[in-house]
Amino acid sequence: MRSVLRLLIDSQIWLSRKFDTLFPAALRVDGYEDFEDDLCPRQLGRNQLVYDVGGGKNPFFDVARKAQLHASVVGVDIDASELARAPEGAYDRIVVTDICTYHGVHDADVVICQTLLEHVPNVSEAVRAMASMLKPGGRAVVFVPCRNAAFARLNLILPEKLKRALLFAIFPSMRTFQGFRSYYDHCTPANFIAFAAKNGLRVEEQRMYYKSDYFSFFFPLYALWRIWTLVASWTSRELVETFAMVLLKVEPAADEAST
C-alpha cells in the first residue's frame, strides 16, 4: 500500500513539473538553488572571515570549498548539538547563541544566513545581530521564505506534529533540513529593507522567487497555486514565495553610533 501511495505522489510531482514548463522562466527559478549556486558565491572571495548563521549541521561551505577559498568560517547556531553534527573541519570556530540576543564584534567579511530567519521569533533583532557581526564594507547574504507565501500561511495554521508528519511523508529528503518551528516574523521584502536601513545596511541586490514544490504532491492544487503565483508576480513583490538579499554594511547602527 505504501509503495502504491509513493508511486501516486511521484506521478503528481511529475505532472506538476511538466506543468511548470508552461510558465515564464523567471517564475521557474528555484530560489534555494539560485542562492547557493549564484547569488551567494558572487559575494565570496579568498581569505575571508565568514559567519554561517543557522547553518548547524548543514554548513554552507563543504570542507573542500572552504579550503579552496582559504576561508575562516564561524558557525553560529542556537543548538550546540546541531553544530556538533556538522562535517569535521566545516567550522573553525563555533558560537552557540540565540541570534536575537547576540552582539558581534564587527569582524566578518561575509555573513551567510539561509532559511533560518523564518524560525526566529524576532527578525528585527536578528538583522541587528548580523549587522553587528559585519565590518564596514562587509556583506550579509540572506535567503528567506516569505510570510505571504501560501505554504507559509498554511505552516502557521497547522499543528506542528501534523505538518511535520505530512511534510516528511511526502518529501522524505526534507528530514535533513526541515522540521523546526516557523514564525515568519516580519519575513517580507519590505520589512527586510526597513530593518536593513535601521542597522546601517544598504540593499545592494534583491532577488524575488515565485517557485516552491510544497504543493506538487497533488497536481490540481499545484496548478491552481501556480496560476496564483503568476498573478502575484504581476501585482506585488510582497507576494513572493522566497526572496534573497545582499546587504552591505555602510555605517554603524544608530545604537552603536551613540556609544
CSV table of C-alpha atoms in Angstrom, one decimal:
chain,number,residue,atom,x,y,z
A,1,MET,CA,0.0,0.0,0.0
A,2,ARG,CA,2.8,2.4,0.9
A,3,SER,CA,4.6,1.7,-2.4
A,4,VAL,CA,1.4,2.4,-4.3
A,5,LEU,CA,0.9,5.7,-2.5
A,6,ARG,CA,4.5,6.7,-3.2
A,7,LEU,CA,4.0,6.0,-6.9
A,8,LEU,CA,0.9,8.1,-6.9
A,9,ILE,CA,2.7,11.0,-5.2
A,10,ASP,CA,5.6,10.7,-7.6
A,11,SER,CA,3.3,10.9,-10.5
A,12,GLN,CA,1.7,14.0,-9.2
A,13,ILE,CA,5.1,15.6,-8.7
A,14,TRP,CA,6.0,14.7,-12.3
A,15,LEU,CA,2.8,16.3,-13.6
A,16,SER,CA,3.5,19.4,-11.6
A,17,ARG,CA,7.0,19.7,-13.0
A,18,LYS,CA,5.7,19.3,-16.6
A,19,PHE,CA,3.1,21.9,-16.0
A,20,ASP,CA,5.8,24.3,-14.7
A,21,THR,CA,7.3,24.4,-18.2
A,22,LEU,CA,4.4,26.4,-19.4
A,23,PHE,CA,5.3,29.3,-17.1
A,24,PRO,CA,7.9,32.1,-17.8
A,25,ALA,CA,11.5,31.3,-17.0
A,26,ALA,CA,11.6,34.0,-14.3
A,27,LEU,CA,8.8,32.1,-12.4
A,28,ARG,CA,10.6,28.8,-12.6
A,29,VAL,CA,13.8,29.8,-10.8
A,30,ASP,CA,14.4,27.7,-7.7
A,31,GLY,CA,15.4,30.3,-5.1
A,32,TYR,CA,17.3,27.9,-2.9
A,33,GLU,CA,19.4,26.7,-5.8
A,34,ASP,CA,19.9,30.2,-7.2
A,35,PHE,CA,21.1,31.4,-3.8
A,36,GLU,CA,23.6,28.5,-3.3
A,37,ASP,CA,24.9,28.4,-6.9
A,38,ASP,CA,24.9,32.0,-8.0
A,39,LEU,CA,24.0,34.8,-5.6
A,40,CYS,CA,26.0,33.8,-2.5
A,41,PRO,CA,29.1,32.6,-4.4
A,42,ARG,CA,29.3,36.0,-6.0
A,43,GLN,CA,29.9,37.6,-2.6
A,44,LEU,CA,32.8,35.3,-1.6
A,45,GLY,CA,36.5,35.8,-2.1
A,46,ARG,CA,39.7,34.4,-0.8
A,47,ASN,CA,40.9,34.7,2.8
A,48,GLN,CA,37.6,36.0,4.1
A,49,LEU,CA,36.1,35.6,7.6
A,50,VAL,CA,32.6,34.2,7.1
A,51,TYR,CA,29.9,33.8,9.7
A,52,ASP,CA,27.5,31.0,8.8
A,53,VAL,CA,24.4,31.9,10.8
A,54,GLY,CA,22.0,29.0,11.4
A,55,GLY,CA,23.9,26.5,9.3
A,56,GLY,CA,24.1,24.0,12.1
A,57,LYS,CA,24.7,20.5,10.8
A,58,ASN,CA,24.3,21.7,7.2
A,59,PRO,CA,27.0,24.4,6.7
A,60,PHE,CA,27.0,26.5,3.5
A,61,PHE,CA,30.6,25.5,2.8
A,62,ASP,CA,31.7,22.0,2.3
A,63,VAL,CA,35.3,21.4,3.6
A,64,ALA,CA,36.8,21.3,0.1
A,65,ARG,CA,35.3,24.6,-0.9
A,66,LYS,CA,36.3,26.2,2.3
A,67,ALA,CA,39.9,25.1,1.8
A,68,GLN,CA,39.8,26.3,-1.9
A,69,LEU,CA,38.9,29.8,-0.7
A,70,HIS,CA,41.1,29.8,2.3
A,71,ALA,CA,38.1,30.9,4.3
A,72,SER,CA,37.8,31.0,8.0
A,73,VAL,CA,34.3,30.0,9.0
A,74,VAL,CA,32.4,30.7,12.2
A,75,GLY,CA,29.3,28.5,12.8
A,76,VAL,CA,26.6,30.3,14.7
A,77,ASP,CA,23.6,28.4,15.9
A,78,ILE,CA,21.3,28.2,19.0
A,79,ASP,CA,21.7,24.5,19.2
A,80,ALA,CA,25.1,23.1,20.1
A,81,SER,CA,24.1,19.6,19.1
A,82,GLU,CA,23.3,20.8,15.6
A,83,LEU,CA,26.7,22.4,15.3
A,84,ALA,CA,28.4,19.2,16.6
A,85,ARG,CA,26.8,17.2,13.7
A,86,ALA,CA,28.5,19.3,11.0
A,87,PRO,CA,31.2,17.7,8.9
A,88,GLU,CA,34.5,17.7,10.6
A,89,GLY,CA,36.5,20.8,9.6
A,90,ALA,CA,33.5,22.7,8.4
A,91,TYR,CA,33.8,25.3,11.1
A,92,ASP,CA,37.0,26.9,12.5
A,93,ARG,CA,35.0,28.2,15.5
A,94,ILE,CA,31.5,27.9,16.8
A,95,VAL,CA,29.3,30.3,18.7
A,96,VAL,CA,26.3,28.8,20.5
A,97,THR,CA,23.8,31.7,20.9
A,98,ASP,CA,20.4,33.0,20.3
A,99,ILE,CA,20.7,35.2,17.2
A,100,CYS,CA,18.0,37.5,18.6
A,101,THR,CA,20.3,38.5,21.6
A,102,TYR,CA,23.8,38.1,20.1
A,103,HIS,CA,26.2,41.1,19.8
A,104,GLY,CA,29.0,40.7,17.4
A,105,VAL,CA,32.5,42.3,17.2
A,106,HIS,CA,32.3,43.8,13.6
A,107,ASP,CA,34.9,41.4,12.2
A,108,ALA,CA,33.1,39.5,9.4
A,109,ASP,CA,33.7,40.0,5.7
A,110,VAL,CA,30.6,38.0,4.9
A,111,VAL,CA,27.6,36.7,6.9
A,112,ILE,CA,25.5,34.0,5.3
A,113,CYS,CA,22.0,33.3,6.6
A,114,GLN,CA,20.0,30.7,4.6
A,115,THR,CA,16.5,29.5,5.6
A,116,LEU,CA,16.9,30.4,9.2
A,117,LEU,CA,15.0,33.7,9.8
A,118,GLU,CA,11.6,32.1,9.3
A,119,HIS,CA,12.4,30.2,12.5
A,120,VAL,CA,13.3,33.3,14.5
A,121,PRO,CA,10.7,35.0,16.7
A,122,ASN,CA,12.2,38.4,16.4
A,123,VAL,CA,13.7,39.1,12.9
A,124,SER,CA,14.4,42.7,13.6
A,125,GLU,CA,16.8,41.7,16.4
A,126,ALA,CA,18.3,39.0,14.2
A,127,VAL,CA,19.1,41.6,11.5
A,128,ARG,CA,20.7,43.8,14.2
A,129,ALA,CA,22.8,40.9,15.3
A,130,MET,CA,24.0,40.1,11.8
A,131,ALA,CA,24.9,43.8,11.2
A,132,SER,CA,26.9,43.7,14.5
A,133,MET,CA,29.0,40.8,13.0
A,134,LEU,CA,30.0,42.7,9.9
A,135,LYS,CA,32.9,45.0,9.5
A,136,PRO,CA,32.3,48.2,7.4
A,137,GLY,CA,32.2,47.1,3.7
A,138,GLY,CA,31.2,43.6,4.7
A,139,ARG,CA,28.1,41.9,3.3
A,140,ALA,CA,25.2,39.8,4.7
A,141,VAL,CA,23.7,37.4,2.2
A,142,VAL,CA,20.2,36.2,3.3
A,143,PHE,CA,17.7,33.8,1.9
A,144,VAL,CA,14.2,33.9,3.4
A,145,PRO,CA,10.8,32.2,2.8
A,146,CYS,CA,8.2,34.9,2.6
A,147,ARG,CA,5.5,35.2,5.2
A,148,ASN,CA,2.9,35.9,2.5
A,149,ALA,CA,3.5,32.7,0.6
A,150,ALA,CA,0.7,30.2,0.6
A,151,PHE,CA,2.9,27.4,2.2
A,152,ALA,CA,3.9,29.8,4.9
A,153,ARG,CA,0.4,30.7,5.8
A,154,LEU,CA,-0.5,27.0,5.9
A,155,ASN,CA,2.5,26.3,8.0
A,156,LEU,CA,1.4,28.9,10.6
A,157,ILE,CA,-2.1,27.3,10.8
A,158,LEU,CA,-1.4,23.6,11.0
A,159,PRO,CA,-0.3,21.9,14.3
A,160,GLU,CA,3.4,21.2,14.5
A,161,LYS,CA,3.2,17.4,14.7
A,162,LEU,CA,0.7,17.1,11.9
A,163,LYS,CA,2.6,19.3,9.4
A,164,ARG,CA,5.9,17.6,10.1
A,165,ALA,CA,4.3,14.2,9.6
A,166,LEU,CA,2.8,15.3,6.3
A,167,LEU,CA,5.9,17.0,5.1
A,168,PHE,CA,8.3,14.1,5.8
A,169,ALA,CA,5.8,11.5,4.4
A,170,ILE,CA,5.5,13.4,1.1
A,171,PHE,CA,9.1,14.7,0.9
A,172,PRO,CA,11.3,12.3,2.9
A,173,SER,CA,14.5,14.2,1.8
A,174,MET,CA,13.4,17.2,3.8
A,175,ARG,CA,14.1,15.5,7.1
A,176,THR,CA,17.6,16.7,6.9
A,177,PHE,CA,16.7,20.4,6.5
A,178,GLN,CA,13.2,21.0,7.8
A,179,GLY,CA,11.2,20.3,10.9
A,180,PHE,CA,11.9,23.4,13.1
A,181,ARG,CA,9.1,25.6,14.3
A,182,SER,CA,8.4,28.5,12.0
A,183,TYR,CA,7.3,32.0,13.0
A,184,TYR,CA,7.8,34.0,9.7
A,185,ASP,CA,8.1,37.1,11.9
A,186,HIS,CA,8.2,40.1,9.5
A,187,CYS,CA,9.6,37.9,6.8
A,188,THR,CA,8.6,40.1,3.8
A,189,PRO,CA,10.9,42.1,1.4
A,190,ALA,CA,9.6,45.4,2.7
A,191,ASN,CA,10.3,44.6,6.3
A,192,PHE,CA,13.8,43.4,5.5
A,193,ILE,CA,14.6,46.6,3.6
A,194,ALA,CA,13.4,48.6,6.7
A,195,PHE,CA,15.4,46.5,9.1
A,196,ALA,CA,18.5,46.8,7.0
A,197,ALA,CA,18.3,50.6,6.8
A,198,LYS,CA,17.8,50.8,10.6
A,199,ASN,CA,21.0,48.8,11.1
A,200,GLY,CA,23.3,50.6,8.7
A,201,LEU,CA,22.9,48.0,5.9
A,202,ARG,CA,22.2,49.0,2.3
A,203,VAL,CA,20.4,46.6,0.0
A,204,GLU,CA,22.8,46.0,-2.9
A,205,GLU,CA,20.7,43.3,-4.6
A,206,GLN,CA,17.3,41.7,-4.3
A,207,ARG,CA,16.0,38.6,-6.0
A,208,MET,CA,12.4,37.5,-5.8
A,209,TYR,CA,11.4,33.9,-6.4
A,210,TYR,CA,7.9,32.5,-7.2
A,211,LYS,CA,8.6,28.8,-7.2
A,212,SER,CA,8.4,26.2,-4.5
A,213,ASP,CA,7.5,22.5,-4.5
A,214,TYR,CA,5.3,22.1,-1.4
A,215,PHE,CA,2.0,21.6,-3.4
A,216,SER,CA,3.5,19.4,-6.1
A,217,PHE,CA,2.3,16.2,-4.5
A,218,PHE,CA,-1.3,17.0,-5.7
A,219,PHE,CA,-1.4,18.3,-9.2
A,220,PRO,CA,-4.8,20.1,-9.2
A,221,LEU,CA,-3.8,22.1,-6.1
A,222,TYR,CA,-0.4,22.8,-7.6
A,223,ALA,CA,-1.9,24.1,-10.9
A,224,LEU,CA,-4.2,26.5,-9.0
A,225,TRP,CA,-1.4,27.7,-6.8
A,226,ARG,CA,0.9,28.2,-9.9
A,227,ILE,CA,-1.8,30.3,-11.6
A,228,TRP,CA,-1.9,32.4,-8.4
A,229,THR,CA,1.8,32.9,-8.4
A,230,LEU,CA,1.6,34.1,-12.0
A,231,VAL,CA,-1.0,36.7,-11.0
A,232,ALA,CA,1.0,37.6,-7.8
A,233,SER,CA,4.1,38.3,-9.9
A,234,TRP,CA,2.2,40.9,-11.8
A,235,THR,CA,0.7,42.7,-8.8
A,236,SER,CA,3.2,42.8,-5.8
A,237,ARG,CA,6.7,42.0,-4.8
A,238,GLU,CA,5.4,41.2,-1.4
A,239,LEU,CA,3.6,38.1,-2.6
A,240,VAL,CA,6.8,36.1,-3.5
A,241,GLU,CA,7.5,32.5,-2.3
A,242,THR,CA,11.0,33.3,-1.2
A,243,PHE,CA,13.5,36.1,-1.5
A,244,ALA,CA,17.2,36.8,-1.2
A,245,MET,CA,19.1,40.0,-0.5
A,246,VAL,CA,22.7,41.2,-0.4
A,247,LEU,CA,23.1,43.8,2.4
A,248,LEU,CA,26.2,46.0,2.5
A,249,LYS,CA,27.4,47.3,5.9
A,250,VAL,CA,27.9,51.0,5.3
A,251,GLU,CA,27.7,52.6,8.7
A,252,PRO,CA,27.1,51.7,12.4
A,253,ALA,CA,23.6,51.1,13.6
A,254,ALA,CA,22.0,54.0,15.5
A,255,ASP,CA,22.6,52.5,18.9
A,256,GLU,CA,26.2,51.7,18.1
A,257,ALA,CA,26.9,55.2,16.9
A,258,SER,CA,25.7,56.7,20.1
A,259,THR,CA,28.0,54.7,22.3
